Amino acid sequence: MTRHVEPEVFLVARPELDFDELGRYLEDVGGLSWLERLDRDQLTPQDLAEFAGRLCYRSFEPGLNPNVTRIRQDQDAYLRNILASAHGSVLEHLSFSFVLHNVSRVLTHELVRHRPGVAISQESLRYVRLSDIPFWFPEWAREDAELMKRATEMLDRMEEFQIWAADHFGLDEPGVEFAVKKHRTSFMRRFAPEGVATGLVWTANVRTLRNVIEARTAPGAEEEIRLVFGRVGELMREECPALFGDYTVTDGAWAPGWRKV
């Protein structure tokens, strides 16, 4: 019986700063007053973005760089200026890792087009044997009774084949080597649709995230990837409001106030 699933997004890793090491560096260059504005117990990824930007101009406080006579004290204002001036390299230091769960291979095939600033580890169906075909149906499809009847019939047949093939190859019999299981499982995965639900760890830096959120929530983007990256956008706005607060969301499309950062 076809199992309907919903795509989910889990934010599983974010940047972590070392307050003491920052202090060692800043003591050497004379910027400890900047560090004193931070709470060592509540450091955020945005602190890293600000630190990297200020290092570029040695603008931790006035006077460290003779060319800098005044500095922005407010972090939000500082980071908004980073975005407005398209100083995007600063944002590449901030990487976040997501688990994209119950997403289709339709989505993952599109997502691999975004390569700069990205790391991917995807569930391998060469090793992971399918016992069913978990599948996401958009709401409009679920409302079409005849479509659902025909679609689920096809998926049920594919599920039956996976179970039959495993038995036919004797994959669960004692003593079957893993190399044999892998070889047969790789063959069996060819009979699963691109829409089968899978999972991956997807890591991207903030510069890339800004681009992908805009591109993959645009009105012309594929509907599943729009759903997933709308959620990614929500998570990032919670994590880094100063770096993602310039977006306006209209009918699910995320448009940044500053492009080509």
mmCIF file of C-alpha atoms in Angstrom:
data_model
loop_
_atom_site.group_PDB
_atom_site.id
_atom_site.type_symbol
_atom_site.label_atom_id
_atom_site.label_comp_id
_atom_site.label_asym_id
_atom_site.label_seq_id
_atom_site.Cartn_x
_atom_site.Cartn_y
_atom_site.Cartn_z
ATOM 1 C CA MET A 1 0.000 0.000 0.000
ATOM 2 C CA THR A 2 1.497 3.321 -1.062
ATOM 3 C CA ARG A 3 2.726 5.379 1.884
ATOM 4 C CA HIS A 4 2.168 9.125 1.571
ATOM 5 C CA VAL A 5 4.925 11.211 3.178
ATOM 6 C CA GLU A 6 5.538 14.918 3.654
ATOM 7 C CA PRO A 7 8.906 16.571 2.968
ATOM 8 C CA GLU A 8 10.566 17.808 6.147
ATOM 9 C CA VAL A 9 13.558 20.017 6.945
ATOM 10 C CA PHE A 10 15.754 19.668 10.041
ATOM 11 C CA LEU A 11 18.474 22.211 10.814
ATOM 12 C CA VAL A 12 21.105 19.982 12.418
ATOM 13 C CA ALA A 13 24.289 22.090 12.538
ATOM 14 C CA ARG A 14 25.280 25.742 12.665
ATOM 15 C CA PRO A 15 28.540 27.714 13.142
ATOM 16 C CA GLU A 16 30.097 27.777 16.593
ATOM 17 C CA LEU A 17 32.469 30.532 17.721
ATOM 18 C CA ASP A 18 35.315 30.256 20.222
ATOM 19 C CA PHE A 19 35.124 33.331 22.453
ATOM 20 C CA ASP A 20 38.602 32.826 23.939
ATOM 21 C CA GLU A 21 40.309 32.465 20.577
ATOM 22 C CA LEU A 22 38.547 35.569 19.295
ATOM 23 C CA GLY A 23 39.852 37.341 22.378
ATOM 24 C CA ARG A 24 43.436 36.237 21.772
ATOM 25 C CA TYR A 25 43.348 37.654 18.253
ATOM 26 C CA LEU A 26 41.572 40.866 19.198
ATOM 27 C CA GLU A 27 43.948 41.511 22.075
ATOM 28 C CA ASP A 28 46.807 41.382 19.592
ATOM 29 C CA VAL A 29 45.219 43.830 17.118
ATOM 30 C CA GLY A 30 43.590 46.058 19.729
ATOM 31 C CA GLY A 31 39.914 45.277 19.184
ATOM 32 C CA LEU A 32 38.805 43.855 22.527
ATOM 33 C CA SER A 33 36.145 46.539 22.948
ATOM 34 C CA TRP A 34 34.184 44.880 20.132
ATOM 35 C CA LEU A 35 34.310 41.526 21.884
ATOM 36 C CA GLU A 36 33.061 43.090 25.108
ATOM 37 C CA ARG A 37 29.793 43.914 23.341
ATOM 38 C CA LEU A 38 29.101 40.189 22.865
ATOM 39 C CA ASP A 39 27.673 37.727 25.371
ATOM 40 C CA ARG A 40 30.116 34.818 25.464
ATOM 41 C CA ASP A 41 27.257 32.477 26.437
ATOM 42 C CA GLN A 42 25.019 33.546 23.571
ATOM 43 C CA LEU A 43 27.268 33.868 20.547
ATOM 44 C CA THR A 44 25.418 33.601 17.233
ATOM 45 C CA PRO A 45 26.439 32.902 13.627
ATOM 46 C CA GLN A 46 25.810 36.582 12.927
ATOM 47 C CA ASP A 47 28.675 37.419 15.290
ATOM 48 C CA LEU A 48 30.987 35.481 12.975
ATOM 49 C CA ALA A 49 29.748 37.417 9.943
ATOM 50 C CA GLU A 50 30.323 40.714 11.723
ATOM 51 C CA PHE A 51 33.772 39.624 12.919
ATOM 52 C CA ALA A 52 34.846 38.591 9.410
ATOM 53 C CA GLY A 53 33.618 41.867 7.951
ATOM 54 C CA ARG A 54 35.348 43.992 10.559
ATOM 55 C CA LEU A 55 38.589 42.077 10.155
ATOM 56 C CA CYS A 56 38.658 43.048 6.479
ATOM 57 C CA TYR A 57 38.841 46.756 7.361
ATOM 58 C CA ARG A 58 40.169 46.448 10.929
ATOM 59 C CA SER A 59 37.076 48.295 12.020
ATOM 60 C CA PHE A 60 36.541 46.757 15.447
ATOM 61 C CA GLU A 61 36.834 50.223 16.936
ATOM 62 C CA PRO A 62 37.835 53.696 15.679
ATOM 63 C CA GLY A 63 41.557 54.317 15.397
ATOM 64 C CA LEU A 64 42.760 50.801 14.658
ATOM 65 C CA ASN A 65 42.736 51.714 10.981
ATOM 66 C CA PRO A 66 43.635 55.383 10.384
ATOM 67 C CA ASN A 67 41.228 55.418 7.430
ATOM 68 C CA VAL A 68 38.279 54.484 9.680
ATOM 69 C CA THR A 69 37.100 57.348 11.864
ATOM 70 C CA ARG A 70 33.687 56.014 12.840
ATOM 71 C CA ILE A 71 32.096 52.573 12.984
ATOM 72 C CA ARG A 72 28.587 51.164 13.157
ATOM 73 C CA GLN A 73 27.966 49.942 16.688
ATOM 74 C CA ASP A 74 24.662 48.151 15.983
ATOM 75 C CA GLN A 75 25.122 44.676 14.538
ATOM 76 C CA ASP A 76 21.893 44.683 12.529
ATOM 77 C CA ALA A 77 22.853 47.964 10.882
ATOM 78 C CA TYR A 78 26.353 46.673 10.217
ATOM 79 C CA LEU A 79 25.101 43.479 8.567
ATOM 80 C CA ARG A 80 22.492 45.334 6.537
ATOM 81 C CA ASN A 81 25.346 47.419 5.167
ATOM 82 C CA ILE A 82 27.228 44.207 4.332
ATOM 83 C CA LEU A 83 24.231 43.074 2.276
ATOM 84 C CA ALA A 84 23.676 46.464 0.676
ATOM 85 C CA SER A 85 27.333 46.704 -0.382
ATOM 86 C CA ALA A 86 27.298 43.113 -1.746
ATOM 87 C CA HIS A 87 30.184 42.080 0.497
ATOM 88 C CA GLY A 88 29.068 38.484 0.086
ATOM 89 C CA SER A 89 32.402 36.794 0.737
ATOM 90 C CA VAL A 90 31.908 37.504 4.451
ATOM 91 C CA LEU A 91 28.810 35.311 4.423
ATOM 92 C CA GLU A 92 30.690 32.309 3.093
ATOM 93 C CA HIS A 93 32.142 31.683 6.564
ATOM 94 C CA LEU A 94 28.680 30.771 7.899
ATOM 95 C CA SER A 95 27.616 27.272 6.904
ATOM 96 C CA PHE A 96 24.460 25.485 8.045
ATOM 97 C CA SER A 97 23.621 21.807 7.682
ATOM 98 C CA PHE A 98 20.102 20.554 6.995
ATOM 99 C CA VAL A 99 18.577 17.120 6.776
ATOM 100 C CA LEU A 100 16.092 17.143 3.921
ATOM 101 C CA HIS A 101 13.845 14.207 4.804
ATOM 102 C CA ASN A 102 11.234 12.491 2.632
ATOM 103 C CA VAL A 103 12.198 14.547 -0.408
ATOM 104 C CA SER A 104 12.073 13.049 -3.867
ATOM 105 C CA ARG A 105 14.905 12.404 -6.261
ATOM 106 C CA VAL A 106 13.171 14.926 -8.495
ATOM 107 C CA LEU A 107 14.146 17.491 -5.865
ATOM 108 C CA THR A 108 17.670 16.173 -5.303
ATOM 109 C CA HIS A 109 18.413 16.110 -9.049
ATOM 110 C CA GLU A 110 17.542 19.807 -9.203
ATOM 111 C CA LEU A 111 19.375 20.678 -6.014
ATOM 112 C CA VAL A 112 22.727 19.303 -7.221
ATOM 113 C CA ARG A 113 22.822 22.143 -9.759
ATOM 114 C CA HIS A 114 23.755 24.418 -6.861
ATOM 115 C CA ARG A 115 27.375 23.451 -6.285
ATOM 116 C CA PRO A 116 29.437 26.407 -4.970
ATOM 117 C CA GLY A 117 29.560 26.512 -1.187
ATOM 118 C CA VAL A 118 27.667 23.225 -0.821
ATOM 119 C CA ALA A 119 28.318 19.748 0.607
ATOM 120 C CA ILE A 120 25.934 16.813 0.039
ATOM 121 C CA SER A 121 25.612 13.337 1.530
ATOM 122 C CA GLN A 122 22.611 11.478 0.136
ATOM 123 C CA GLU A 123 20.989 8.195 1.094
ATOM 124 C CA SER A 124 22.281 5.568 -1.321
ATOM 125 C CA LEU A 125 19.736 3.188 -2.803
ATOM 126 C CA ARG A 126 22.639 1.047 -3.892
ATOM 127 C CA TYR A 127 22.978 0.102 -0.240
ATOM 128 C CA VAL A 128 19.544 0.889 1.216
ATOM 129 C CA ARG A 129 17.032 -1.661 -0.027
ATOM 130 C CA LEU A 130 13.504 -0.421 -0.667
ATOM 131 C CA SER A 131 10.655 -2.343 0.931
ATOM 132 C CA ASP A 132 8.060 0.215 -0.082
ATOM 133 C CA ILE A 133 7.812 3.341 -2.259
ATOM 134 C CA PRO A 134 7.165 6.314 0.060
ATOM 135 C CA PHE A 135 5.786 9.140 -2.034
ATOM 136 C CA TRP A 136 4.678 12.765 -1.704
ATOM 137 C CA PHE A 137 1.486 13.827 -3.441
ATOM 138 C CA PRO A 138 0.717 17.545 -3.632
ATOM 139 C CA GLU A 139 -2.676 18.572 -2.352
ATOM 140 C CA TRP A 140 -4.111 19.217 -5.810
ATOM 141 C CA ALA A 141 -3.232 15.655 -6.850
ATOM 142 C CA ARG A 142 -4.804 14.136 -3.730
ATOM 143 C CA GLU A 143 -8.059 15.855 -4.652
ATOM 144 C CA ASP A 144 -8.174 14.045 -8.024
ATOM 145 C CA ALA A 145 -9.667 10.622 -7.236
ATOM 146 C CA GLU A 146 -9.042 9.024 -10.627
ATOM 147 C CA LEU A 147 -5.460 10.289 -10.744
ATOM 148 C CA MET A 148 -4.771 8.938 -7.250
ATOM 149 C CA LYS A 149 -6.315 5.570 -8.114
ATOM 150 C CA ARG A 150 -4.107 5.109 -11.174
ATOM 151 C CA ALA A 151 -0.977 6.553 -9.541
ATOM 152 C CA THR A 152 -1.213 4.405 -6.426
ATOM 153 C CA GLU A 153 -1.862 1.308 -8.514
ATOM 154 C CA MET A 154 1.442 1.889 -10.317
ATOM 155 C CA LEU A 155 3.299 2.523 -7.086
ATOM 156 C CA ASP A 156 1.799 -0.566 -5.484
ATOM 157 C CA ARG A 157 3.088 -2.665 -8.394
ATOM 158 C CA MET A 158 6.569 -1.164 -7.944
ATOM 159 C CA GLU A 159 6.471 -1.976 -4.243
ATOM 160 C CA GLU A 160 5.401 -5.545 -5.012
ATOM 161 C CA PHE A 161 8.335 -5.876 -7.402
ATOM 162 C CA GLN A 162 10.828 -4.740 -4.754
ATOM 163 C CA ILE A 163 9.538 -7.338 -2.301
ATOM 164 C CA TRP A 164 9.380 -10.050 -4.975
ATOM 165 C CA ALA A 165 12.903 -9.305 -6.231
ATOM 166 C CA ALA A 166 14.402 -9.455 -2.737
ATOM 167 C CA ASP A 167 12.827 -12.871 -2.253
ATOM 168 C CA HIS A 168 13.766 -13.990 -5.774
ATOM 169 C CA PHE A 169 17.426 -13.074 -5.163
ATOM 170 C CA GLY A 170 17.329 -14.631 -1.690
ATOM 171 C CA LEU A 171 18.775 -11.496 -0.130
ATOM 172 C CA ASP A 172 17.605 -12.371 3.382
ATOM 173 C CA GLU A 173 18.904 -15.918 3.352
ATOM 174 C CA PRO A 174 21.734 -16.728 5.779
ATOM 175 C CA GLY A 175 25.267 -16.221 4.505
ATOM 176 C CA VAL A 176 24.519 -13.876 1.606
ATOM 177 C CA GLU A 177 27.528 -11.596 1.254
ATOM 178 C CA PHE A 178 26.986 -7.861 1.463
ATOM 179 C CA ALA A 179 28.651 -7.399 -1.932
ATOM 180 C CA VAL A 180 25.931 -9.572 -3.472
ATOM 181 C CA LYS A 181 23.191 -7.650 -1.646
ATOM 182 C CA LYS A 182 24.656 -4.371 -2.880
ATOM 183 C CA HIS A 183 24.810 -5.596 -6.481
ATOM 184 C CA ARG A 184 21.224 -6.847 -6.504
ATOM 185 C CA THR A 185 19.898 -3.820 -4.598
ATOM 186 C CA SER A 186 21.527 -1.541 -7.162
ATOM 187 C CA PHE A 187 19.613 -3.385 -9.878
ATOM 188 C CA MET A 188 16.341 -3.221 -7.964
ATOM 189 C CA ARG A 189 16.528 0.545 -7.439
ATOM 190 C CA ARG A 190 16.207 1.008 -11.192
ATOM 191 C CA PHE A 191 12.566 0.053 -10.791
ATOM 192 C CA ALA A 192 11.766 2.850 -8.349
ATOM 193 C CA PRO A 193 10.388 6.167 -9.630
ATOM 194 C CA GLU A 194 12.176 9.511 -9.369
ATOM 195 C CA GLY A 195 9.439 10.531 -6.971
ATOM 196 C CA VAL A 196 10.477 7.989 -4.321
ATOM 197 C CA ALA A 197 11.152 9.696 -0.989
ATOM 198 C CA THR A 198 14.766 9.829 0.105
ATOM 199 C CA GLY A 199 16.958 11.891 2.397
ATOM 200 C CA LEU A 200 20.192 13.824 2.405
ATOM 201 C CA VAL A 201 22.391 16.062 4.495
ATOM 202 C CA TRP A 202 22.762 19.376 2.664
ATOM 203 C CA THR A 203 25.251 21.951 3.905
ATOM 204 C CA ALA A 204 25.502 25.442 2.435
ATOM 205 C CA ASN A 205 26.982 28.769 3.385
ATOM 206 C CA VAL A 206 24.834 31.850 3.805
ATOM 207 C CA ARG A 207 25.848 33.384 0.483
ATOM 208 C CA THR A 208 24.670 30.235 -1.303
ATOM 209 C CA LEU A 209 21.573 29.931 0.864
ATOM 210 C CA ARG A 210 20.427 33.409 -0.120
ATOM 211 C CA ASN A 211 20.715 32.499 -3.785
ATOM 212 C CA VAL A 212 19.072 29.075 -3.512
ATOM 213 C CA ILE A 213 16.156 30.297 -1.383
ATOM 214 C CA GLU A 214 15.367 32.963 -3.969
ATOM 215 C CA ALA A 215 15.801 30.689 -6.997
ATOM 216 C CA ARG A 216 13.962 27.669 -5.603
ATOM 217 C CA THR A 217 10.951 29.483 -4.182
ATOM 218 C CA ALA A 218 10.354 31.502 -7.357
ATOM 219 C CA PRO A 219 6.912 31.032 -8.956
ATOM 220 C CA GLY A 220 8.339 28.976 -11.817
ATOM 221 C CA ALA A 221 10.266 26.559 -9.586
ATOM 222 C CA GLU A 222 9.154 22.940 -9.103
ATOM 223 C CA GLU A 223 6.478 22.795 -6.429
ATOM 224 C CA GLU A 224 8.143 20.361 -4.016
ATOM 225 C CA ILE A 225 11.397 22.296 -3.977
ATOM 226 C CA ARG A 226 9.414 25.502 -3.425
ATOM 227 C CA LEU A 227 7.830 23.930 -0.367
ATOM 228 C CA VAL A 228 11.148 22.713 1.050
ATOM 229 C CA PHE A 229 13.100 25.930 0.508
ATOM 230 C CA GLY A 230 10.272 28.030 1.839
ATOM 231 C CA ARG A 231 10.837 26.113 5.062
ATOM 232 C CA VAL A 232 14.611 26.585 4.791
ATOM 233 C CA GLY A 233 13.987 30.320 4.403
ATOM 234 C CA GLU A 234 11.837 30.367 7.550
ATOM 235 C CA LEU A 235 14.529 28.557 9.536
ATOM 236 C CA MET A 236 17.251 30.914 8.344
ATOM 237 C CA ARG A 237 15.192 34.000 9.125
ATOM 238 C CA GLU A 238 14.865 32.665 12.684
ATOM 239 C CA GLU A 239 18.590 31.863 12.897
ATOM 240 C CA CYS A 240 19.980 35.015 11.273
ATOM 241 C CA PRO A 241 17.291 37.718 11.143
ATOM 242 C CA ALA A 242 19.751 40.428 10.122
ATOM 243 C CA LEU A 243 21.008 38.353 7.178
ATOM 244 C CA PHE A 244 17.606 37.131 5.973
ATOM 245 C CA GLY A 245 15.303 39.875 7.175
ATOM 246 C CA ASP A 246 15.449 41.743 3.856
ATOM 247 C CA TYR A 247 13.293 39.145 2.108
ATOM 248 C CA THR A 248 9.667 39.729 1.240
ATOM 249 C CA VAL A 249 7.496 36.632 0.781
ATOM 250 C CA THR A 250 4.663 36.767 -1.728
ATOM 251 C CA ASP A 251 2.636 33.624 -2.481
ATOM 252 C CA GLY A 252 5.542 31.504 -1.261
ATOM 253 C CA ALA A 253 8.195 33.314 -3.323
ATOM 254 C CA TRP A 254 11.136 34.740 -1.339
ATOM 255 C CA ALA A 255 12.529 37.907 -2.924
ATOM 256 C CA PRO A 256 15.600 39.518 -1.294
ATOM 257 C CA GLY A 257 15.978 43.216 -0.825
ATOM 258 C CA TRP A 258 19.595 42.884 -1.985
ATOM 259 C CA ARG A 259 20.555 40.554 -4.825
ATOM 260 C CA LYS A 260 23.942 39.266 -5.944
ATOM 261 C CA VAL A 261 25.384 39.423 -2.477
#
